[in-house]
Amino acid sequence: MKYTAIIALLAASEVAAYSIPTRRDIRTLGQRSVVSNNGPAKKVGSSLKMEDFGLFKNSGIGFEDLWDGNEVISEVGLEKRLNQDGLRYRLNRTEKEADEVGRLMDLPGFTVNLPLIGETYLGPPKVASIWEALGFTATSNNEARQQEKLKAIEKARTASKGVKGGEGATIRAKWLDKYGYPRLVGSGGIFYADQLSTDKEPMGGFNMGKSGQMWPVPEVVKEGAYGGKKGWGMKKAGPAIDNLPKAKKV
């Protein structure tokens, strides 16, 4: 009798533990409670912040007034706009670059008309290898992006204006004479050009002429981040990112 009562209690506890969720349980799924010391717990969930409904059309503050024709609200539109300048979007080749390499392994594909989605292509992507298709060798660092980084480095080096319209590169020599180091922050002289193994020229990261080498790296990375012409070796070659001439030894 004793064992029967224990078994019954265990069975009841298991039923309670694995009970079927109610509508209320499903409705509150994903919400979390914020506990406040000043009052009861508050449930935080998704809520509507703003809806236009076309009421502000042609007012200057409506959705279409602010965003109509702007590519940034559409991933497809943004990709096409970047492709116009030869830039890639999310590691994908531009349309021109994709056409140059063709379909993976020249495998066939076909187009179908799917409900709700419409015309859809099913087949291999336009990539150079299976590794690129899987994302291992995919990169946004194509020739166009590398050129943009080089332009930005030069723009930072020779900036004519600093932050808030202040003095640009010309303030660096004044700071060097007054404080012993050039003022880069605020003079337009800071731009981070990420140093990648796919770069054809060294980029140098922050172009501060610093760092040292710990592990074997590709030559272009060594030139850009360590003792090369864009690493601390730039100080031997001449003007660094501060664009100031080398000081004469006293």
XYZ file of N, CA and C in Angstrom:
750
model
N 0.843 -1.202 0.000
C 0.000 0.000 0.000
C 0.879 1.253 0.000
N 1.945 1.202 0.814
C 2.859 2.335 0.906
C 3.496 2.614 -0.454
N 3.956 1.528 -1.124
C 4.608 1.700 -2.428
C 3.630 2.199 -3.479
N 2.375 1.759 -3.392
C 1.358 2.209 -4.346
C 1.128 3.710 -4.236
N 1.103 4.243 -3.027
C 0.909 5.680 -2.813
C 2.092 6.481 -3.354
N 3.310 5.977 -3.147
C 4.508 6.665 -3.652
C 4.506 6.706 -5.163
N 4.166 5.575 -5.795
C 4.112 5.495 -7.268
C 3.077 6.470 -7.812
N 1.922 6.557 -7.127
C 0.863 7.467 -7.561
C 1.329 8.915 -7.494
N 2.059 9.262 -6.425
C 2.568 10.623 -6.285
C 3.590 10.955 -7.369
N 4.481 9.992 -7.661
C 5.472 10.193 -8.718
C 4.811 10.370 -10.074
N 3.788 9.578 -10.338
C 3.062 9.678 -11.618
C 2.405 11.039 -11.748
N 1.822 11.505 -10.640
C 1.149 12.813 -10.666
C 2.154 13.925 -10.907
N 3.340 13.816 -10.309
C 4.357 14.858 -10.489
C 4.861 14.884 -11.920
N 4.999 13.699 -12.561
C 5.451 13.643 -13.944
C 4.410 14.249 -14.883
N 3.143 14.012 -14.600
C 2.080 14.584 -15.430
C 2.117 16.104 -15.346
N 2.352 16.630 -14.134
C 2.410 18.074 -13.951
C 3.608 18.663 -14.687
N 4.721 17.930 -14.690
C 5.942 18.441 -15.317
C 5.831 18.491 -16.834
N 5.068 17.590 -17.423
C 4.963 17.517 -18.876
C 3.543 17.810 -19.352
N 2.892 18.786 -18.718
C 1.524 19.134 -19.093
C 1.501 19.886 -20.415
N 0.379 19.855 -21.113
C 0.228 20.517 -22.406
C 0.125 22.021 -22.189
N 0.896 22.852 -22.955
C 0.840 24.305 -22.761
C -0.514 24.878 -23.140
N -0.909 25.918 -22.432
C -2.175 26.587 -22.721
C -1.953 27.711 -23.727
N -3.073 28.341 -24.167
C -2.979 29.477 -25.088
C -2.184 30.624 -24.455
N -2.373 30.803 -23.156
C -1.654 31.877 -22.459
C -0.152 31.636 -22.462
N 0.244 30.341 -22.300
C 1.669 30.007 -22.327
C 2.276 30.348 -23.682
N 1.549 29.998 -24.753
C 2.053 30.252 -26.108
C 2.106 31.740 -26.390
N 1.088 32.484 -25.914
C 1.009 33.916 -26.166
C 2.166 34.673 -25.511
N 2.627 34.201 -24.361
C 3.701 34.887 -23.638
C 5.071 34.283 -23.924
N 5.142 33.324 -24.877
C 6.409 32.677 -25.207
C 7.391 33.709 -25.755
N 8.608 33.729 -25.271
C 9.628 34.640 -25.758
C 9.680 35.954 -25.016
N 8.692 36.223 -24.166
C 8.715 37.447 -23.383
C 9.493 37.214 -22.100
N 10.049 38.289 -21.567
C 10.795 38.153 -20.322
C 10.269 39.159 -19.307
N 10.449 38.840 -18.067
C 9.967 39.708 -17.003
C 11.098 40.560 -16.468
N 10.825 41.850 -16.306
C 11.797 42.767 -15.721
C 11.361 43.066 -14.296
N 12.195 42.676 -13.334
C 11.855 42.837 -11.920
C 12.298 44.206 -11.446
N 11.403 44.932 -10.844
C 11.702 46.263 -10.321
C 11.538 46.252 -8.807
N 12.431 46.948 -8.142
C 12.352 47.031 -6.684
C 11.215 47.942 -6.226
N 10.745 48.793 -7.150
C 9.727 49.771 -6.787
C 8.306 49.305 -7.086
N 8.170 48.158 -7.707
C 6.824 47.746 -8.065
C 6.796 46.331 -8.600
N 5.663 45.924 -9.151
C 5.528 44.568 -9.678
C 6.354 44.362 -10.949
N 6.523 43.097 -11.292
C 7.283 42.756 -12.488
C 6.578 43.276 -13.732
N 7.367 43.743 -14.705
C 6.832 44.283 -15.943
C 7.235 43.387 -17.104
N 6.267 42.990 -17.911
C 6.565 42.134 -19.056
C 6.939 42.993 -20.258
N 8.061 42.613 -20.913
C 8.557 43.357 -22.053
C 8.399 42.498 -23.297
N 7.711 42.987 -24.282
C 7.532 42.248 -25.532
C 7.596 43.192 -26.707
N 7.371 42.665 -27.901
C 7.381 43.494 -29.096
C 6.187 44.430 -29.086
N 6.404 45.648 -29.532
C 5.319 46.620 -29.595
C 5.516 47.523 -30.795
N 4.437 48.034 -31.317
C 4.476 48.907 -32.478
C 4.944 50.290 -32.064
N 5.977 50.801 -32.700
C 6.523 52.106 -32.347
C 5.911 53.217 -33.204
N 5.751 52.958 -34.491
C 5.229 53.988 -35.381
C 4.653 53.337 -36.625
N 3.556 53.865 -37.120
C 2.983 53.406 -38.384
C 2.493 54.632 -39.138
N 2.843 54.715 -40.413
C 2.560 55.902 -41.206
C 1.117 55.932 -41.714
N 0.685 54.831 -42.360
C -0.649 54.722 -42.967
C -0.877 55.776 -44.059
N 0.207 56.411 -44.532
C 0.065 57.412 -45.584
C -0.464 58.750 -45.131
N -0.647 58.941 -43.820
C -1.212 60.192 -43.313
C -0.252 61.370 -43.482
N 1.065 61.077 -43.505
C 2.051 62.153 -43.590
C 2.625 62.315 -44.993
N 1.955 61.738 -45.983
C 2.435 61.812 -47.351
C 2.508 63.265 -47.815
N 3.616 63.593 -48.487
C 3.865 64.941 -49.018
C 3.990 65.999 -47.905
N 4.229 65.550 -46.682
C 4.387 66.495 -45.579
C 5.855 66.792 -45.280
N 6.740 65.967 -45.861
C 8.171 66.115 -45.588
C 8.674 65.193 -44.502
N 7.750 64.597 -43.723
C 8.158 63.679 -42.659
C 7.533 62.298 -42.836
N 6.803 62.075 -43.928
C 6.217 60.774 -44.187
C 7.256 59.764 -44.623
N 6.873 58.487 -44.592
C 7.821 57.426 -44.942
C 8.349 57.604 -46.364
N 7.453 57.803 -47.328
C 7.884 57.963 -48.712
C 8.693 59.240 -48.898
N 8.331 60.298 -48.175
C 9.086 61.546 -48.284
C 10.533 61.358 -47.839
N 10.732 60.556 -46.803
C 12.065 60.379 -46.238
C 12.873 59.287 -46.930
N 12.194 58.203 -47.345
C 12.938 57.017 -47.780
C 12.700 56.599 -49.226
N 11.754 57.184 -49.919
C 11.461 56.761 -51.284
C 12.688 56.945 -52.183
N 13.103 55.876 -52.839
C 14.256 55.933 -53.724
C 15.591 55.776 -53.030
N 15.604 55.650 -51.709
C 16.847 55.470 -50.965
C 17.186 53.990 -50.886
N 18.368 53.622 -51.371
C 18.736 52.200 -51.479
C 18.949 51.513 -50.135
N 19.201 52.277 -49.074
C 19.585 51.645 -47.808
C 18.442 50.863 -47.160
N 17.195 51.074 -47.584
C 16.092 50.338 -46.980
C 15.847 49.011 -47.685
N 16.642 48.707 -48.695
C 16.480 47.452 -49.432
C 17.836 46.818 -49.647
N 17.983 45.557 -49.256
C 19.254 44.866 -49.459
C 19.558 44.708 -50.948
N 18.519 44.419 -51.736
C 18.710 44.275 -53.185
C 19.125 45.615 -53.780
N 18.436 46.693 -53.372
C 18.767 48.014 -53.885
C 20.160 48.449 -53.481
N 20.549 48.152 -52.238
C 21.869 48.526 -51.750
C 22.959 47.760 -52.497
N 22.731 46.481 -52.749
C 23.709 45.688 -53.482
C 23.897 46.224 -54.898
N 22.809 46.558 -55.563
C 22.901 47.087 -56.933
C 23.626 48.430 -56.944
N 23.376 49.259 -55.923
C 24.044 50.560 -55.873
C 25.543 50.393 -55.644
N 25.935 49.496 -54.745
C 27.355 49.248 -54.510
C 28.019 48.662 -55.751
N 27.300 47.784 -56.446
C 27.841 47.170 -57.659
C 28.152 48.202 -58.736
N 27.421 49.303 -58.739
C 27.687 50.359 -59.715
C 29.090 50.924 -59.562
N 29.601 50.924 -58.337
C 30.960 51.403 -58.063
C 31.957 50.255 -57.991
N 31.519 49.052 -58.369
C 32.411 47.900 -58.348
C 32.585 47.278 -56.984
N 31.796 47.709 -55.992
C 31.931 47.202 -54.630
C 31.003 46.019 -54.387
N 31.450 45.095 -53.568
C 30.660 43.911 -53.250
C 29.777 44.165 -52.029
N 28.725 43.363 -51.935
C 27.818 43.453 -50.790
C 27.765 42.101 -50.104
N 28.057 42.068 -48.824
C 28.023 40.847 -48.007
C 28.836 39.716 -48.634
N 30.049 40.027 -49.052
C 31.019 39.052 -49.572
C 30.658 38.507 -50.951
N 29.518 38.908 -51.507
C 29.110 38.394 -52.811
C 29.799 39.151 -53.931
N 30.191 38.444 -54.970
C 30.780 39.081 -56.140
C 29.784 40.048 -56.772
N 30.300 41.086 -57.428
C 29.414 41.966 -58.183
C 28.859 41.190 -59.377
N 27.829 41.724 -60.005
C 27.240 41.032 -61.158
C 28.292 40.813 -62.242
N 29.143 41.822 -62.463
C 30.187 41.696 -63.484
C 31.194 40.614 -63.119
N 31.635 40.612 -61.854
C 32.599 39.601 -61.404
C 31.991 38.199 -61.449
N 30.713 38.088 -61.094
C 30.045 36.788 -61.106
C 29.948 36.242 -62.518
N 29.643 37.119 -63.477
C 29.546 36.678 -64.875
C 30.906 36.240 -65.411
N 31.973 36.848 -64.899
C 33.319 36.492 -65.364
C 33.709 35.071 -64.970
N 33.313 34.618 -63.772
C 33.681 33.264 -63.329
C 32.649 32.225 -63.750
N 31.401 32.648 -63.968
C 30.357 31.715 -64.391
C 29.863 30.815 -63.265
N 28.984 29.875 -63.614
C 28.417 28.953 -62.633
C 29.460 27.976 -62.111
N 29.309 27.572 -60.869
C 30.234 26.636 -60.236
C 30.301 25.338 -61.026
N 31.504 24.992 -61.495
C 31.766 23.747 -62.231
C 30.902 23.618 -63.481
N 30.377 24.734 -63.961
C 29.516 24.738 -65.159
C 28.312 23.813 -65.010
N 27.842 23.658 -63.763
C 26.678 22.811 -63.518
C 25.410 23.514 -63.987
N 24.431 22.749 -64.433
C 23.203 23.361 -64.953
C 22.283 23.853 -63.836
N 21.413 24.763 -64.168
C 20.397 25.254 -63.252
C 19.118 25.523 -64.021
N 18.060 25.858 -63.330
C 16.786 26.113 -64.005
C 15.975 27.119 -63.199
N 15.015 27.728 -63.872
C 14.163 28.736 -63.248
C 12.751 28.201 -63.114
N 12.160 28.399 -61.944
C 10.796 27.958 -61.700
C 9.974 29.136 -61.191
N 8.681 29.041 -61.354
C 7.765 30.070 -60.867
C 7.059 29.528 -59.634
N 7.474 30.005 -58.455
C 6.951 29.482 -57.201
C 5.823 30.362 -56.681
N 4.838 29.745 -56.026
C 3.748 30.533 -55.431
C 4.279 31.526 -54.398
N 3.742 32.733 -54.392
C 4.089 33.813 -53.468
C 5.470 34.403 -53.737
N 6.441 33.561 -54.097
C 7.811 34.040 -54.322
C 7.978 34.559 -55.742
N 7.408 33.859 -56.710
C 7.548 34.255 -58.106
C 8.684 33.516 -58.783
N 9.264 34.130 -59.798
C 10.321 33.495 -60.585
C 11.574 33.325 -59.739
N 12.053 32.086 -59.632
C 13.186 31.766 -58.759
C 14.158 30.856 -59.489
N 15.467 31.181 -59.375
C 16.497 30.350 -59.987
C 16.967 29.298 -58.993
N 17.023 28.068 -59.440
C 17.535 26.963 -58.631
C 18.731 26.358 -59.344
N 19.889 26.454 -58.719
C 21.089 25.922 -59.349
C 22.338 26.422 -58.659
N 23.512 26.117 -59.197
C 24.775 26.513 -58.564
C 24.997 28.019 -58.649
N 25.664 28.597 -57.665
C 25.953 30.042 -57.693
C 27.121 30.346 -58.627
N 27.290 31.623 -58.904
C 28.408 32.063 -59.730
C 29.593 32.375 -58.820
N 30.422 31.372 -58.580
C 31.602 31.498 -57.716
C 32.764 30.757 -58.359
N 33.970 31.044 -57.864
C 35.161 30.434 -58.453
C 35.429 29.028 -57.939
N 34.952 28.704 -56.733
C 35.228 27.394 -56.156
C 34.146 27.031 -55.151
N 34.151 25.767 -54.761
C 33.202 25.294 -53.764
C 33.474 25.975 -52.415
N 34.750 26.317 -52.160
C 35.111 26.964 -50.896
C 34.545 28.378 -50.821
N 34.500 29.044 -51.946
C 33.880 30.368 -51.966
C 32.379 30.250 -51.758
N 31.780 29.220 -52.349
C 30.341 29.014 -52.182
C 29.992 28.759 -50.721
N 30.872 28.063 -49.994
C 30.642 27.770 -48.578
C 31.025 28.943 -47.678
N 31.676 29.952 -48.244
C 32.020 31.141 -47.480
C 33.438 31.195 -46.961
N 34.223 30.137 -47.135
C 35.573 30.100 -46.568
C 36.498 31.108 -47.250
N 36.416 31.237 -48.566
C 37.300 32.158 -49.301
C 36.537 33.348 -49.863
N 35.269 33.488 -49.508
C 34.496 34.644 -49.963
C 35.009 35.899 -49.268
N 35.054 37.007 -49.984
C 35.571 38.243 -49.414
C 34.928 39.447 -50.085
N 34.831 40.525 -49.354
C 34.368 41.785 -49.938
C 35.551 42.648 -50.360
N 36.760 42.160 -50.090
C 37.973 42.947 -50.326
C 38.458 42.802 -51.775
N 37.623 43.207 -52.723
C 38.036 43.144 -54.116
C 38.851 44.383 -54.481
N 39.213 44.517 -55.746
C 40.068 45.622 -56.190
C 39.453 46.985 -55.886
N 38.138 47.108 -56.118
C 37.466 48.392 -55.901
C 37.524 48.797 -54.431
N 37.332 47.838 -53.534
C 37.363 48.152 -52.098
C 38.770 48.529 -51.648
N 39.761 47.870 -52.187
C 41.137 48.208 -51.840
C 41.479 49.627 -52.266
N 40.991 50.028 -53.430
C 41.235 51.388 -53.905
C 40.543 52.412 -53.009
N 39.342 52.075 -52.529
C 38.634 52.986 -51.624
C 39.396 53.150 -50.309
N 40.004 52.078 -49.826
C 40.780 52.160 -48.587
C 42.008 53.055 -48.782
N 42.677 52.916 -49.930
C 43.851 53.737 -50.201
C 43.479 55.216 -50.318
N 42.323 55.484 -50.923
C 41.859 56.871 -51.032
C 41.574 57.454 -49.650
N 40.957 56.650 -48.789
C 40.620 57.124 -47.448
C 41.870 57.371 -46.615
N 42.900 56.532 -46.792
C 44.167 56.729 -46.072
C 44.788 58.060 -46.461
N 44.808 58.326 -47.758
C 45.408 59.570 -48.242
C 44.586 60.787 -47.813
N 43.275 60.632 -47.809
C 42.404 61.728 -47.377
C 42.644 62.064 -45.908
N 42.838 61.023 -45.088
C 43.118 61.250 -43.671
C 44.483 61.896 -43.478
N 45.435 61.482 -44.295
C 46.802 62.014 -44.166
C 46.852 63.514 -44.489
N 46.092 63.921 -45.506
C 46.181 65.308 -45.982
C 44.924 66.112 -45.666
N 44.189 65.726 -44.622
C 42.920 66.378 -44.304
C 43.108 67.878 -44.100
N 42.228 68.659 -44.722
C 42.289 70.123 -44.562
C 41.390 70.594 -43.429
N 40.526 69.700 -42.937
C 39.635 70.041 -41.833
C 39.621 68.914 -40.812
N 39.535 69.284 -39.545
C 39.408 68.310 -38.479
C 37.965 68.184 -38.052
N 37.744 67.658 -36.859
C 36.378 67.507 -36.374
C 35.764 68.869 -36.098
N 34.450 68.979 -36.299
C 33.688 70.208 -36.061
C 34.258 71.397 -36.837
N 34.827 71.086 -38.018
C 35.328 72.157 -38.873
C 36.621 72.787 -38.402
N 37.282 72.133 -37.454
C 38.527 72.685 -36.927
C 39.705 72.474 -37.863
N 40.892 72.856 -37.391
C 42.099 72.748 -38.194
C 42.422 71.284 -38.478
N 42.903 71.026 -39.663
C 43.181 69.657 -40.080
C 44.629 69.270 -39.878
N 45.263 68.797 -40.966
C 46.621 68.262 -40.879
C 47.641 69.296 -40.427
N 47.354 70.586 -40.660
C 48.326 71.622 -40.304
C 48.541 71.755 -38.801
N 47.605 71.217 -38.015
C 47.746 71.316 -36.551
C 48.766 70.312 -36.013
N 49.122 69.322 -36.820
C 49.995 68.253 -36.328
C 51.398 68.762 -36.005
N 51.942 69.609 -36.879
C 53.280 70.137 -36.624
C 53.287 71.028 -35.389
N 52.215 71.791 -35.181
C 52.120 72.667 -34.011
C 52.087 71.839 -32.728
N 51.334 70.745 -32.766
C 51.262 69.886 -31.581
C 52.598 69.191 -31.340
N 53.282 68.832 -32.421
C 54.573 68.171 -32.288
C 55.575 69.102 -31.615
N 55.562 70.369 -32.004
C 56.474 71.346 -31.391
C 56.097 71.631 -29.938
N 54.797 71.659 -29.645
C 54.339 72.050 -28.318
C 54.351 70.906 -27.314
N 53.888 69.705 -27.777
C 53.713 68.596 -26.837
C 54.658 67.415 -27.083
N 55.351 67.416 -28.214
C 56.279 66.332 -28.489
C 55.701 65.194 -29.305
N 54.440 65.297 -29.670
C 53.831 64.281 -30.538
C 52.749 64.970 -31.371
N 52.509 64.473 -32.582
C 51.502 65.111 -33.441
C 50.090 64.750 -33.007
N 49.181 65.658 -33.216
C 47.774 65.387 -32.880
C 47.119 64.727 -34.084
N 46.772 63.448 -33.937
C 46.084 62.736 -35.017
C 44.577 62.768 -34.813
N 44.139 62.469 -33.590
C 42.706 62.486 -33.296
C 42.189 63.917 -33.400
N 41.159 64.100 -34.211
C 40.572 65.420 -34.380
C 41.143 66.202 -35.538
N 42.259 65.747 -36.100
C 42.874 66.460 -37.219
C 42.536 65.810 -38.554
N 41.640 64.815 -38.519
C 41.299 64.097 -39.749
C 42.310 63.030 -40.099
N 43.217 62.724 -39.183
C 44.314 61.823 -39.493
C 44.151 60.389 -39.073
N 42.963 59.987 -38.644
C 42.767 58.604 -38.231
C 41.796 57.918 -39.186
N 42.257 56.875 -39.826
C 41.369 56.027 -40.628
C 41.874 54.604 -40.530
N 40.995 53.694 -40.159
C 41.396 52.291 -40.018
C 41.185 51.558 -41.330
N 42.258 51.165 -41.983
C 42.193 50.370 -43.209
C 42.590 48.946 -42.849
N 41.632 48.057 -42.711
C 41.924 46.699 -42.249
C 42.951 46.029 -43.152
N 43.939 45.408 -42.530
C 45.010 44.739 -43.250
C 44.619 43.288 -43.496
N 44.406 42.927 -44.763
C 43.960 41.584 -45.123
C 44.975 40.905 -46.032
N 44.962 39.582 -46.002
C 45.892 38.836 -46.841
C 45.533 38.951 -48.318
N 44.315 39.400 -48.639
C 43.905 39.571 -50.036
C 44.298 40.932 -50.597
N 44.873 41.807 -49.761
C 45.310 43.122 -50.240
C 46.500 42.977 -51.188
N 46.491 43.784 -52.243
C 47.631 43.801 -53.157
C 48.724 44.723 -52.643
N 48.315 45.740 -51.867
C 49.265 46.662 -51.246
C 49.043 46.663 -49.739
N 50.084 46.896 -48.962
C 49.909 46.970 -47.503
C 48.991 48.131 -47.129
N 48.115 47.894 -46.166
C 47.173 48.923 -45.738
C 47.582 49.540 -44.404
N 48.025 48.720 -43.469
C 48.586 49.272 -42.245
C 47.647 49.460 -41.085
N 46.402 48.969 -41.171
C 45.486 49.123 -40.041
C 45.212 50.582 -39.739
N 45.574 51.033 -38.530
C 45.397 52.428 -38.147
C 46.514 53.323 -38.701
N 47.485 52.713 -39.394
C 48.587 53.484 -39.975
C 49.356 54.288 -38.931
N 49.529 53.695 -37.776
C 50.240 54.370 -36.696
C 51.710 53.944 -36.647
N 52.095 53.012 -37.529
C 53.482 52.583 -37.555
C 53.893 51.822 -36.318
N 53.046 50.888 -35.866
C 53.327 50.151 -34.641
C 53.252 48.644 -34.874
N 53.486 47.879 -33.834
C 53.314 46.427 -33.752
C 54.577 45.667 -34.100
N 54.557 44.372 -33.783
C 55.653 43.475 -34.075
C 55.101 42.139 -34.498
N 55.941 41.251 -34.963
C 55.487 39.981 -35.530
C 55.709 38.840 -34.556
N 54.668 38.017 -34.364
C 54.781 36.874 -33.488
C 54.724 35.561 -34.271
N 53.797 35.463 -35.258
C 53.610 34.231 -36.016
C 53.910 34.484 -37.494
N 54.244 33.426 -38.238
C 54.438 33.593 -39.685
C 53.158 34.093 -40.350
N 53.274 35.119 -41.195
C 52.121 35.708 -41.862
C 52.471 35.942 -43.329
N 51.454 36.115 -44.198
C 51.735 36.443 -45.596
C 52.540 37.732 -45.710
N 53.304 37.863 -46.763
C 54.203 39.000 -46.928
C 53.465 40.334 -46.914
N 52.290 40.378 -47.568
C 51.559 41.644 -47.627
C 51.076 42.071 -46.243
N 50.770 41.096 -45.374
C 50.370 41.414 -43.998
C 51.569 41.917 -43.214
N 52.712 41.305 -43.431
C 53.933 41.736 -42.749
C 54.290 43.172 -43.128
N 54.149 43.502 -44.399
C 54.447 44.855 -44.864
C 53.463 45.872 -44.288
N 52.225 45.422 -44.035
C 51.199 46.351 -43.590
C 51.078 46.487 -42.094
N 51.538 45.501 -41.343
C 51.273 45.538 -39.906
C 52.514 45.470 -39.033
N 53.658 45.107 -39.602
C 54.834 44.922 -38.766
C 55.976 45.847 -39.201
N 57.111 45.310 -39.575
C 58.258 46.156 -39.889
C 58.307 46.646 -41.305
N 57.231 46.455 -42.076
C 57.209 46.870 -43.471
C 56.946 48.347 -43.659
N 56.668 48.724 -44.900
C 56.539 50.149 -45.221
C 55.276 50.773 -44.652
N 54.314 49.941 -44.204
C 53.132 50.493 -43.555
C 53.056 50.076 -42.086
N 54.085 49.405 -41.591
C 54.181 49.093 -40.173
C 55.114 50.100 -39.518
N 55.845 49.693 -38.467
C 56.756 50.651 -37.846
C 57.899 51.007 -38.769
N 58.070 50.213 -39.829
C 59.099 50.527 -40.823
C 58.819 51.800 -41.592
N 57.560 52.302 -41.552
C 57.236 53.544 -42.260
C 58.021 54.723 -41.689
N 58.428 54.615 -40.432
C 59.164 55.712 -39.807
C 60.580 55.821 -40.389
N 61.086 54.717 -40.930
C 62.384 54.750 -41.591
C 62.260 55.305 -43.004
N 61.107 55.031 -43.632
C 60.918 55.411 -45.029
C 60.643 56.893 -45.206
N 60.127 57.562 -44.165
C 59.812 58.981 -44.298
C 58.561 59.325 -43.531
N 57.748 60.249 -44.043
C 56.534 60.681 -43.339
C 55.585 59.521 -43.072
N 55.116 59.436 -41.846
C 54.136 58.418 -41.490
C 52.741 58.984 -41.739
N 51.742 58.502 -41.022
C 50.378 58.975 -41.231
C 50.237 60.449 -40.864
N 51.137 60.958 -40.005
C 51.040 62.376 -39.628
C 51.484 63.308 -40.756
N 52.123 62.727 -41.807
C 52.531 63.491 -42.995
C 53.552 64.578 -42.656
N 54.291 64.385 -41.576
C 55.318 65.346 -41.182
C 56.693 64.817 -41.590
N 57.606 65.689 -41.938
C 58.965 65.231 -42.306
C 59.688 64.651 -41.091
N 60.670 63.810 -41.371
C 61.424 63.217 -40.270
C 62.200 64.295 -39.530
N 62.197 64.195 -38.199
C 62.910 65.183 -37.398
C 64.412 64.925 -37.487
N 65.166 66.013 -37.502
C 66.619 65.887 -37.529
C 67.138 65.497 -36.139
N 68.144 64.645 -36.132
C 68.709 64.245 -34.853
C 69.461 65.406 -34.234
N 69.241 65.581 -32.938
C 69.888 66.691 -32.225
C 71.271 66.259 -31.774
